Short mmCIF file of C-alpha atoms in Angstrom, two decimals:
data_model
loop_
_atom_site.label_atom_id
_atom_site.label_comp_id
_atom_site.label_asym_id
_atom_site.label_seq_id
_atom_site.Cartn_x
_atom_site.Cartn_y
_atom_site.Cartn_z
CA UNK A 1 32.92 -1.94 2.64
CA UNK A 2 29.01 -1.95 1.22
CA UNK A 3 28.00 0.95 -0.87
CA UNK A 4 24.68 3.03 -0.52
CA UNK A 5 23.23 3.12 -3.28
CA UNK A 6 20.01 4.46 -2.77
CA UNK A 7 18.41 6.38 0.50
CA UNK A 8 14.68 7.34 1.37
CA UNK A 9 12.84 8.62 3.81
CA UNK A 10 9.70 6.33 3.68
CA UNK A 11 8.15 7.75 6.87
CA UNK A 12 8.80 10.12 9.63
CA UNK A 13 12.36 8.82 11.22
CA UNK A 14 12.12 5.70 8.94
CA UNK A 15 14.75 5.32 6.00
CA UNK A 16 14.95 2.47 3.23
CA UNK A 17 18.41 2.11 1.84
CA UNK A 18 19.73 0.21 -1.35
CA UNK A 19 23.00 -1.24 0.15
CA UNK A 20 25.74 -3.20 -2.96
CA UNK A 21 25.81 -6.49 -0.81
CA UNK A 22 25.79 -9.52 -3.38
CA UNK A 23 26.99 -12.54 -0.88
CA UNK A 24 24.13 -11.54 1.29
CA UNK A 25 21.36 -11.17 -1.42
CA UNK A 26 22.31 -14.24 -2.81
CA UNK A 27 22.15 -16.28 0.59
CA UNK A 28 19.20 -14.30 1.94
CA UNK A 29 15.96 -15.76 2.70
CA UNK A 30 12.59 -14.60 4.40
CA UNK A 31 13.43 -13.94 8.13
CA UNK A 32 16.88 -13.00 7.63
CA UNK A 33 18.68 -10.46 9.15
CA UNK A 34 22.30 -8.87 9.20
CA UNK A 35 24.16 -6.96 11.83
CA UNK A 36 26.02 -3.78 10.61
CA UNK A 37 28.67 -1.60 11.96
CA UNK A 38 28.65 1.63 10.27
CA UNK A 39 32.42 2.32 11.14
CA UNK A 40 35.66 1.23 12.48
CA UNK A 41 34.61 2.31 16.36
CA UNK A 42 31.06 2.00 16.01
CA UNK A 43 28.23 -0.24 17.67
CA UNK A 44 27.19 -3.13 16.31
CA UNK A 45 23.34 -3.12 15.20
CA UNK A 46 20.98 -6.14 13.87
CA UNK A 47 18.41 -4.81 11.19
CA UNK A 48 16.18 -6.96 9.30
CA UNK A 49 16.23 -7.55 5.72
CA UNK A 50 13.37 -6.29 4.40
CA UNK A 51 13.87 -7.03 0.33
CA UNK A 52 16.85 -8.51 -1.81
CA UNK A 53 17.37 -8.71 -5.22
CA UNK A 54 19.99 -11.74 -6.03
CA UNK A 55 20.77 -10.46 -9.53
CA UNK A 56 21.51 -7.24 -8.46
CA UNK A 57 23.09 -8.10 -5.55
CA UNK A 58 21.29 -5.67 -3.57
CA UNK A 59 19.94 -5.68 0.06
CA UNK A 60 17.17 -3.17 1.36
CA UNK A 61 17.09 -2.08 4.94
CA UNK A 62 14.61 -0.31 6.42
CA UNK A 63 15.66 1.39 9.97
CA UNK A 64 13.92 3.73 12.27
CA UNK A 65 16.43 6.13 13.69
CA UNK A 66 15.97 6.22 17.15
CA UNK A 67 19.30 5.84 18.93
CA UNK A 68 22.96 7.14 18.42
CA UNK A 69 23.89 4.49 15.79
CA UNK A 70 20.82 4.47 13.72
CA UNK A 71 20.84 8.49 13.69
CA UNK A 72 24.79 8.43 12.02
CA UNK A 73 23.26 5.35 9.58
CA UNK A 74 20.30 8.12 8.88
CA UNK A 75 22.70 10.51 8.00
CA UNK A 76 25.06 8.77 5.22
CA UNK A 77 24.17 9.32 1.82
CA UNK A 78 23.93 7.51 -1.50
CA UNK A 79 27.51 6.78 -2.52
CA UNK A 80 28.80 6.38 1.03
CA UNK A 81 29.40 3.12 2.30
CA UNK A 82 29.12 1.04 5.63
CA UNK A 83 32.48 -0.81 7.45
CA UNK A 84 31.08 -4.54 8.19
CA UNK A 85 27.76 -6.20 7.29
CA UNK A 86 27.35 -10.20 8.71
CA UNK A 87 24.67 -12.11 7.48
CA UNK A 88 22.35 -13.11 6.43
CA UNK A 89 21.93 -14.37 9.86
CA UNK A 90 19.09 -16.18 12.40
CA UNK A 91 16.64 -19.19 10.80
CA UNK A 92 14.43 -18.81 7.92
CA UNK A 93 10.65 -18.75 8.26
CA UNK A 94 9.30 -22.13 7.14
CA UNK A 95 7.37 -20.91 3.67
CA UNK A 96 5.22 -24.01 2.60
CA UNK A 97 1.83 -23.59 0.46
CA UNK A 98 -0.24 -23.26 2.91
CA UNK A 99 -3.37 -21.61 1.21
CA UNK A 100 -4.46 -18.75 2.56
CA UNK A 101 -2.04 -16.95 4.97
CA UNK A 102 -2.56 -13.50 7.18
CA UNK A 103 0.55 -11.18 7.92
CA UNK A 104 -0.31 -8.51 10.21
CA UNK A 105 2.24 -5.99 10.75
CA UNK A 106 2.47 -2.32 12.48
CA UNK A 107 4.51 0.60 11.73
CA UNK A 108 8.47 -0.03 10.80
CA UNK A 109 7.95 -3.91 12.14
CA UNK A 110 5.76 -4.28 8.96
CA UNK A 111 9.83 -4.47 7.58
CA UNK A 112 9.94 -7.74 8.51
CA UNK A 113 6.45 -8.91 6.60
CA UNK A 114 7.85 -7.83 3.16
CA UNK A 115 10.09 -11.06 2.12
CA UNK A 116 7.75 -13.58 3.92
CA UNK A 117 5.22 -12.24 1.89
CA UNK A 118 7.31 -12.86 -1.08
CA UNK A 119 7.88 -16.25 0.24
CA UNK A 120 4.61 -16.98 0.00
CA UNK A 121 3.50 -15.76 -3.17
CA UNK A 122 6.63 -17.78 -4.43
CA UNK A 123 4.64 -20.96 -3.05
CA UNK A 124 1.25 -20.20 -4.61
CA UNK A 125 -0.42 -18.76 -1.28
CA UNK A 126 -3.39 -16.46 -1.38
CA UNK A 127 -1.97 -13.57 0.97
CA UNK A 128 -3.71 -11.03 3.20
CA UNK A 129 -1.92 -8.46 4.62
CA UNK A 130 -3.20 -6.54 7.40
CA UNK A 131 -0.61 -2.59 7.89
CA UNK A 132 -1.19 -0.70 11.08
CA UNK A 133 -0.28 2.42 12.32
CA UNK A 134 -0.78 5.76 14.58
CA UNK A 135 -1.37 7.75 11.40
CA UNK A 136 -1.33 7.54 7.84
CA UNK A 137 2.58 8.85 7.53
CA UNK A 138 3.71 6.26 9.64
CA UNK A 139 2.41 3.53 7.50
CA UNK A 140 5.25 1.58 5.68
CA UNK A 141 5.12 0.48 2.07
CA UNK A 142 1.54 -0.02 1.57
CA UNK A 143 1.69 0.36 -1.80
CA UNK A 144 4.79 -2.06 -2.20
CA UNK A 145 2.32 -4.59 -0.46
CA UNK A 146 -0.58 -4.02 -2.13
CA UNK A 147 1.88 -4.88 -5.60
CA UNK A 148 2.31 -8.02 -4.47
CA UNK A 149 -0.47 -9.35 -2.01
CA UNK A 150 -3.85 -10.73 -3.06
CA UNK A 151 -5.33 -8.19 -0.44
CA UNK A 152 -4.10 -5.23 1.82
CA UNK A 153 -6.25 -3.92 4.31
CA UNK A 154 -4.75 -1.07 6.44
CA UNK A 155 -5.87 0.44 9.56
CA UNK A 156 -4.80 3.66 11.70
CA UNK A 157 -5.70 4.54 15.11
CA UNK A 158 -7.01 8.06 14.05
CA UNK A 159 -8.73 7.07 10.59
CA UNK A 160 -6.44 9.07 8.53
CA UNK A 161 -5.55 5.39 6.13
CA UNK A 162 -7.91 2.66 5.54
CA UNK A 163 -10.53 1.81 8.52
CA UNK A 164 -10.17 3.34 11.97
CA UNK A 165 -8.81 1.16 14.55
CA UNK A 166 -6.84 -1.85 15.20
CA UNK A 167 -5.39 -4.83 13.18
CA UNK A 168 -6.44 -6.88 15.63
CA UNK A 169 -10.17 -5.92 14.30
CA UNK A 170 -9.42 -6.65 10.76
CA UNK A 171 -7.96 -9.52 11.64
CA UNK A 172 -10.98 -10.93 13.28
CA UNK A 173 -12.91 -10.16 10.18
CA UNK A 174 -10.60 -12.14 7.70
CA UNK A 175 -10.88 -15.04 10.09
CA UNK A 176 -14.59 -14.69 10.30
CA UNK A 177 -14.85 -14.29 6.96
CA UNK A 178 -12.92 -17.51 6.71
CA UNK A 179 -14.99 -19.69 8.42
CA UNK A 180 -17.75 -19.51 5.95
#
């Protein structure tokens, strides 16, 4: 059994949770993810890793409930716990020094951005994040990002966060800005 030991709501049908896993946060590494089954009769779900902490032995999981099993994971509360969690599972992204790197991410997928760009920070990598979304509540952990990243630039389709529009369009101004 893994205990719950913390639960938010980061965005509209998004929840973080704190989950006591210490195997797994010691293993874990950028691009990792587990698969969970909440209880004895329940479905099997993957879910990305989106933070550990090794001496804490903690995993964070960030999940957007939009089904049947991620609904009844929505619903359990700090001190409850979950039946089975595998992992960490599936290949590591290569993290090398690479100079400066771009990670452009959009709404709950941004999830998966959040130990790479640790990753790379680790290796001495200037990092640009790009964040996209509808609307400004459906952006996800800006502000973690902007902790950690040497620049955050966000953008929502109706202006409410950042610049208007598209990552894509930020995007092409990094990399024009990069060719200098």
């Amino acid at each position: 059994m893994y205990r719950i030991l913390k639960k938010e709501t980061v965005a509209p049908q998004v929840d973080a949770m704190i989950v006591e896993a210490p195997y797994i946060a010691m293993h874990h590494q950028a691009g990792n993810f587990v698969v969970l089954r909440i209880d004895e009769k329940g479905e099997r779900i993957p879910l990305t890793i989106a933070d550990s902490d090794s001496e804490k032995g903690t995993i964070t999981l960030l999940f957007q409930k939009i089904g049947k099993t991620t609904e009844e994971l929505g619903r359990l509360k700090a001190g409850k716990t979950i039946r089975d969690i595998a992992g960490p599972l599936g290949h590591a992204t290569p993290i090398l020094d690479y100079g400066h790197c771009v990670l452009v991410g959009g709404g709950i997928g941004s999830a998966t951005l959040y130990p790479i760009l640790k990753a790379l920070k680790g290796k001495n990598n200037n990092v640009t994040v790009i964040l996209g979304a509808r609307n400004k509540e459906l952006l996800v952990w800006g502000d973690r990002f902007k902790e950690l990243a040497d620049e955050v630039l966000l953008t929502t389709d109706d202006g409410s966060s950042g610049r208007k529009g598209l990552v894509t369009e930020a995007l092409k101004e990094v990399m024009d800005k990069s060719k200098v």
